[in-house]
CSV table of C-alpha atoms in Angstrom, one decimal:
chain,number,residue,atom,x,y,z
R,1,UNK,CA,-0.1,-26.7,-28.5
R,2,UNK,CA,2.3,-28.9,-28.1
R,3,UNK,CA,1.8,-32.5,-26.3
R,4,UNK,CA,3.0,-33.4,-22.8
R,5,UNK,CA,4.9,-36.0,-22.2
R,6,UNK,CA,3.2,-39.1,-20.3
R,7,UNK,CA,3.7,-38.3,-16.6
R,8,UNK,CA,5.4,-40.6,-14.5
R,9,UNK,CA,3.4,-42.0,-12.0
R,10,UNK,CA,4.7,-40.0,-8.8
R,11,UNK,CA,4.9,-36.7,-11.4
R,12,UNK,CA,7.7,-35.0,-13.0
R,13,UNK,CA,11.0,-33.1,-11.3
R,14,UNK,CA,11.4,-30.0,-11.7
R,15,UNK,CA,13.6,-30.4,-15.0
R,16,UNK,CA,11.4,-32.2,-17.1
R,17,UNK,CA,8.8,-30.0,-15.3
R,18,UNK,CA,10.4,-27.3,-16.9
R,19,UNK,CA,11.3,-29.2,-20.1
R,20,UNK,CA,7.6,-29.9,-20.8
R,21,UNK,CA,6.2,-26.2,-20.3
R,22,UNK,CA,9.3,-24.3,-21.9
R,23,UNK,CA,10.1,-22.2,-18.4
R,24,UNK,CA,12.9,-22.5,-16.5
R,25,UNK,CA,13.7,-24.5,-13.2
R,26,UNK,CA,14.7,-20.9,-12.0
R,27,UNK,CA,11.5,-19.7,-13.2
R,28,UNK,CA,9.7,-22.4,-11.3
R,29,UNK,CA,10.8,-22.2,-7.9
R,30,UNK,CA,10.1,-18.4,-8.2
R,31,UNK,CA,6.6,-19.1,-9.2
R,32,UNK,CA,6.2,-21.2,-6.4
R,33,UNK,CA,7.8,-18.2,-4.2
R,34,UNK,CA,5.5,-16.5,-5.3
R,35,UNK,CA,2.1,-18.1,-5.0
R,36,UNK,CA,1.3,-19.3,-8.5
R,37,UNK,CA,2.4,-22.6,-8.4
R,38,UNK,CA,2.1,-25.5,-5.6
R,39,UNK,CA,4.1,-28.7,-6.7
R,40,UNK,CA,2.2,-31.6,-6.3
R,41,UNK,CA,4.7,-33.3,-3.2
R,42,UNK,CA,7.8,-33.3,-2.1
R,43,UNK,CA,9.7,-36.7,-2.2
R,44,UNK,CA,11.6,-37.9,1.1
R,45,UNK,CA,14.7,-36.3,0.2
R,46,UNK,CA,12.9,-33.0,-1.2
R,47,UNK,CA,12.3,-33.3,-4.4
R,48,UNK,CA,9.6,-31.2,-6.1
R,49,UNK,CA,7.0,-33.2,-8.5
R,50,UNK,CA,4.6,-31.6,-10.7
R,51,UNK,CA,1.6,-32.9,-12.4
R,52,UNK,CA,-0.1,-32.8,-15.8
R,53,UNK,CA,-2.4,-30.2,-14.4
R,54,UNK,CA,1.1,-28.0,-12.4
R,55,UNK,CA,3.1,-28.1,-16.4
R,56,UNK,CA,-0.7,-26.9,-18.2
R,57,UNK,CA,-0.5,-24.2,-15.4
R,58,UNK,CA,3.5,-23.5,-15.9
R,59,UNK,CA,2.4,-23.2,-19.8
R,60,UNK,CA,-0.6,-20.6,-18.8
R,61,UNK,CA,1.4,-18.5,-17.1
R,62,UNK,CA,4.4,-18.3,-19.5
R,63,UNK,CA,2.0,-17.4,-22.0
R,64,UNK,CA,0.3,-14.8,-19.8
R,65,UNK,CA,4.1,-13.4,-18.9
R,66,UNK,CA,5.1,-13.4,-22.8
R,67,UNK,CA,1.5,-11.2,-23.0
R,68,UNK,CA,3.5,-8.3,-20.7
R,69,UNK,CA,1.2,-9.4,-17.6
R,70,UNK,CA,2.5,-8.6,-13.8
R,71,UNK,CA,2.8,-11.2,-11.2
R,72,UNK,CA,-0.7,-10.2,-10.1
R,73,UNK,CA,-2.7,-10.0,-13.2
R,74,UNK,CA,-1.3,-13.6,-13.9
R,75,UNK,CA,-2.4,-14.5,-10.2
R,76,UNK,CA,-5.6,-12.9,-10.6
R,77,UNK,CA,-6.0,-15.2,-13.9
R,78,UNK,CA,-5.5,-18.0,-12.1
R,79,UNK,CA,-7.8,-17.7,-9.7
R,80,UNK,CA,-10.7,-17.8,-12.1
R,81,UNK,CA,-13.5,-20.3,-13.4
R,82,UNK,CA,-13.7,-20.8,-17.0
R,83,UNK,CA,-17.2,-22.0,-16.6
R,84,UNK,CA,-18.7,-18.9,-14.1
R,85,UNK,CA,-19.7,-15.5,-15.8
R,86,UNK,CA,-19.0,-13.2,-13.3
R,87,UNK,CA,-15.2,-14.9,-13.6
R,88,UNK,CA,-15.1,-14.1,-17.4
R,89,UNK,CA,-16.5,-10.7,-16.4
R,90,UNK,CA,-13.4,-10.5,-13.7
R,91,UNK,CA,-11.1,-11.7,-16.9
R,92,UNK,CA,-12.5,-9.1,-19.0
R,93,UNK,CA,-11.8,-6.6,-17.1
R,94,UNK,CA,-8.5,-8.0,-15.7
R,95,UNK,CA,-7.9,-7.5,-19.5
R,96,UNK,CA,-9.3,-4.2,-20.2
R,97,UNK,CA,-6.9,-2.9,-17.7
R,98,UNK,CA,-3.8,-4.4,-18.9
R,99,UNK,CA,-4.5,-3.6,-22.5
R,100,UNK,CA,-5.3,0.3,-21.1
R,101,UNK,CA,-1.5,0.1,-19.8
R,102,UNK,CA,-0.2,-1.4,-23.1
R,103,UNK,CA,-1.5,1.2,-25.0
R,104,UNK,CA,0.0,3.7,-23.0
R,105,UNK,CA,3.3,2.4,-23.0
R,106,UNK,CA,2.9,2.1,-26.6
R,107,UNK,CA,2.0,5.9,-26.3
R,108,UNK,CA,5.4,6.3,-23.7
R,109,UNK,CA,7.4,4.3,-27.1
R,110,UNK,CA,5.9,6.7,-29.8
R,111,UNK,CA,7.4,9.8,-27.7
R,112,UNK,CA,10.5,7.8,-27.3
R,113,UNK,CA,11.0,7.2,-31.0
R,114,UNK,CA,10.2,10.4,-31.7
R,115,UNK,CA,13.1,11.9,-29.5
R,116,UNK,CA,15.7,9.0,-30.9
R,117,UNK,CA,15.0,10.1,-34.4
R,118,UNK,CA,15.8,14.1,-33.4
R,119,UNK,CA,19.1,12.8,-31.8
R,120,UNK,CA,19.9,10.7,-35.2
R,121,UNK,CA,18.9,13.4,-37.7
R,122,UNK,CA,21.4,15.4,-35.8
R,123,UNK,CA,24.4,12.8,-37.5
R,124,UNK,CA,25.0,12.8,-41.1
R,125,UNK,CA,28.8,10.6,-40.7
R,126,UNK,CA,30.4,13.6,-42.7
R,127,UNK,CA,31.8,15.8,-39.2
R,128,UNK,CA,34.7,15.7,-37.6
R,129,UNK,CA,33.1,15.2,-34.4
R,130,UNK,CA,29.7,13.7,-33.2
R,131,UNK,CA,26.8,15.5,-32.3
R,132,UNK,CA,24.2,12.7,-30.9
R,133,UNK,CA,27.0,12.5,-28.0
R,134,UNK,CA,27.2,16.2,-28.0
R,135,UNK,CA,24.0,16.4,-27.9
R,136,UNK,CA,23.4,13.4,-25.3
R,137,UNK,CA,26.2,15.5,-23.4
R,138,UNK,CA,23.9,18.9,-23.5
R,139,UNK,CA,20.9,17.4,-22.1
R,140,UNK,CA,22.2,15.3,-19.3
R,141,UNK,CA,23.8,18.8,-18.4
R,142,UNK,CA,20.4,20.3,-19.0
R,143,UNK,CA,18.3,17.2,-16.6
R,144,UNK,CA,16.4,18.6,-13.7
R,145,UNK,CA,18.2,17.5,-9.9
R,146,UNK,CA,16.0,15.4,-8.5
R,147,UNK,CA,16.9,13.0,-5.0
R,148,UNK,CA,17.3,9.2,-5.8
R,149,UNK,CA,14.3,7.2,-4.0
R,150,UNK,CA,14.8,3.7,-3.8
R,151,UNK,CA,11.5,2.2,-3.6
R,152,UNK,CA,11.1,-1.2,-2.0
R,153,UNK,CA,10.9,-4.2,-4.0
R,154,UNK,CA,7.2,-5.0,-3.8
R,155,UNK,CA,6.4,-1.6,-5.1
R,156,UNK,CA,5.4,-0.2,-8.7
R,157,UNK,CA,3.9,-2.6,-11.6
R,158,UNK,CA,6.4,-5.7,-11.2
R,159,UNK,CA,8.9,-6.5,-8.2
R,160,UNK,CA,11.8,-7.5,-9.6
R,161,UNK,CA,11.6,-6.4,-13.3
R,162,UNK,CA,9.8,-8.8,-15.8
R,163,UNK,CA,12.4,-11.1,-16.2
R,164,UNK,CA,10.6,-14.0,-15.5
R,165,UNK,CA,9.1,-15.4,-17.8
């Protein structure tokens, strides 16, 4: 792990905040938007500072984001004792359910790989015309009508995408 720098005595801004746990300034006031973080005080003209403690957390949370985990398994993370079994039972099962949806997206990837390799084999480079378009053509032709739902933001497995990280 790497070290953190010696804080400064009224904690770091946001930059070196960000500089010390590898996440973004960006990143950080979304965090904060969203309940993970709480900056250790403001300064008089509004300036975030962030402790020792707030950049350990940043790091925890980048690692638990590079892991594939929503908002709210991160949250529920967070909100544990390291030191109280029924915590680490929480943890385990916080766990158990985001490796369950891993290994069916890993499942969703197989099916997907399968279906790209059928649309390459379909290509040697030797025709005069290509048939993964063609066939790319035949099935969005062949695609069931179905009405466009937008669903609001704070619904399905991550708001917003996982682009924070």
């Amino acid at each position: 792990m790497a070290a953190i720098h010696p804080q400064p005595a009224q904690g770091y801004l946001i930059g070196e905040a960000a500089r010390q746990s590898g996440v973004t300034a960006a990143n950080i006031r979304f965090y904060e938007k969203e309940q993970l973080l709480s900056p250790r005080g403001r300064s008089e003209n509004s300036y975030r500072f962030y402790s020792d403690g707030d950049v350990h957390q940043l790091r925890f949370i980048r690692l638990c984001r590079a892991l594939d985990m929503s908002l709210d398994e991160v949250r529920t993370l967070l909100g544990l004792d390291l030191k109280d079994k029924a915590d680490c039972a929480t943890a385990r099962g916080a766990l158990d359910g985001h490796l369950s949806h891993v290994r069916a997206r890993l499942a969703e990837l197989k099916v997907l790989e399968k279906d790209l390799q059928a649309l390459r084999s379909r290509c040697d480079g030797s025709d005069t015309h290509c048939h993964i378009i063609e066939a790319l053509h035949e099935r969005a032709d062949a695609l069931p009508l179905q009405p466009a739902i937008k669903k609001p933001a704070g619904e399905g497995r991550q708001a917003g995408g996982r682009r924070h990280v």
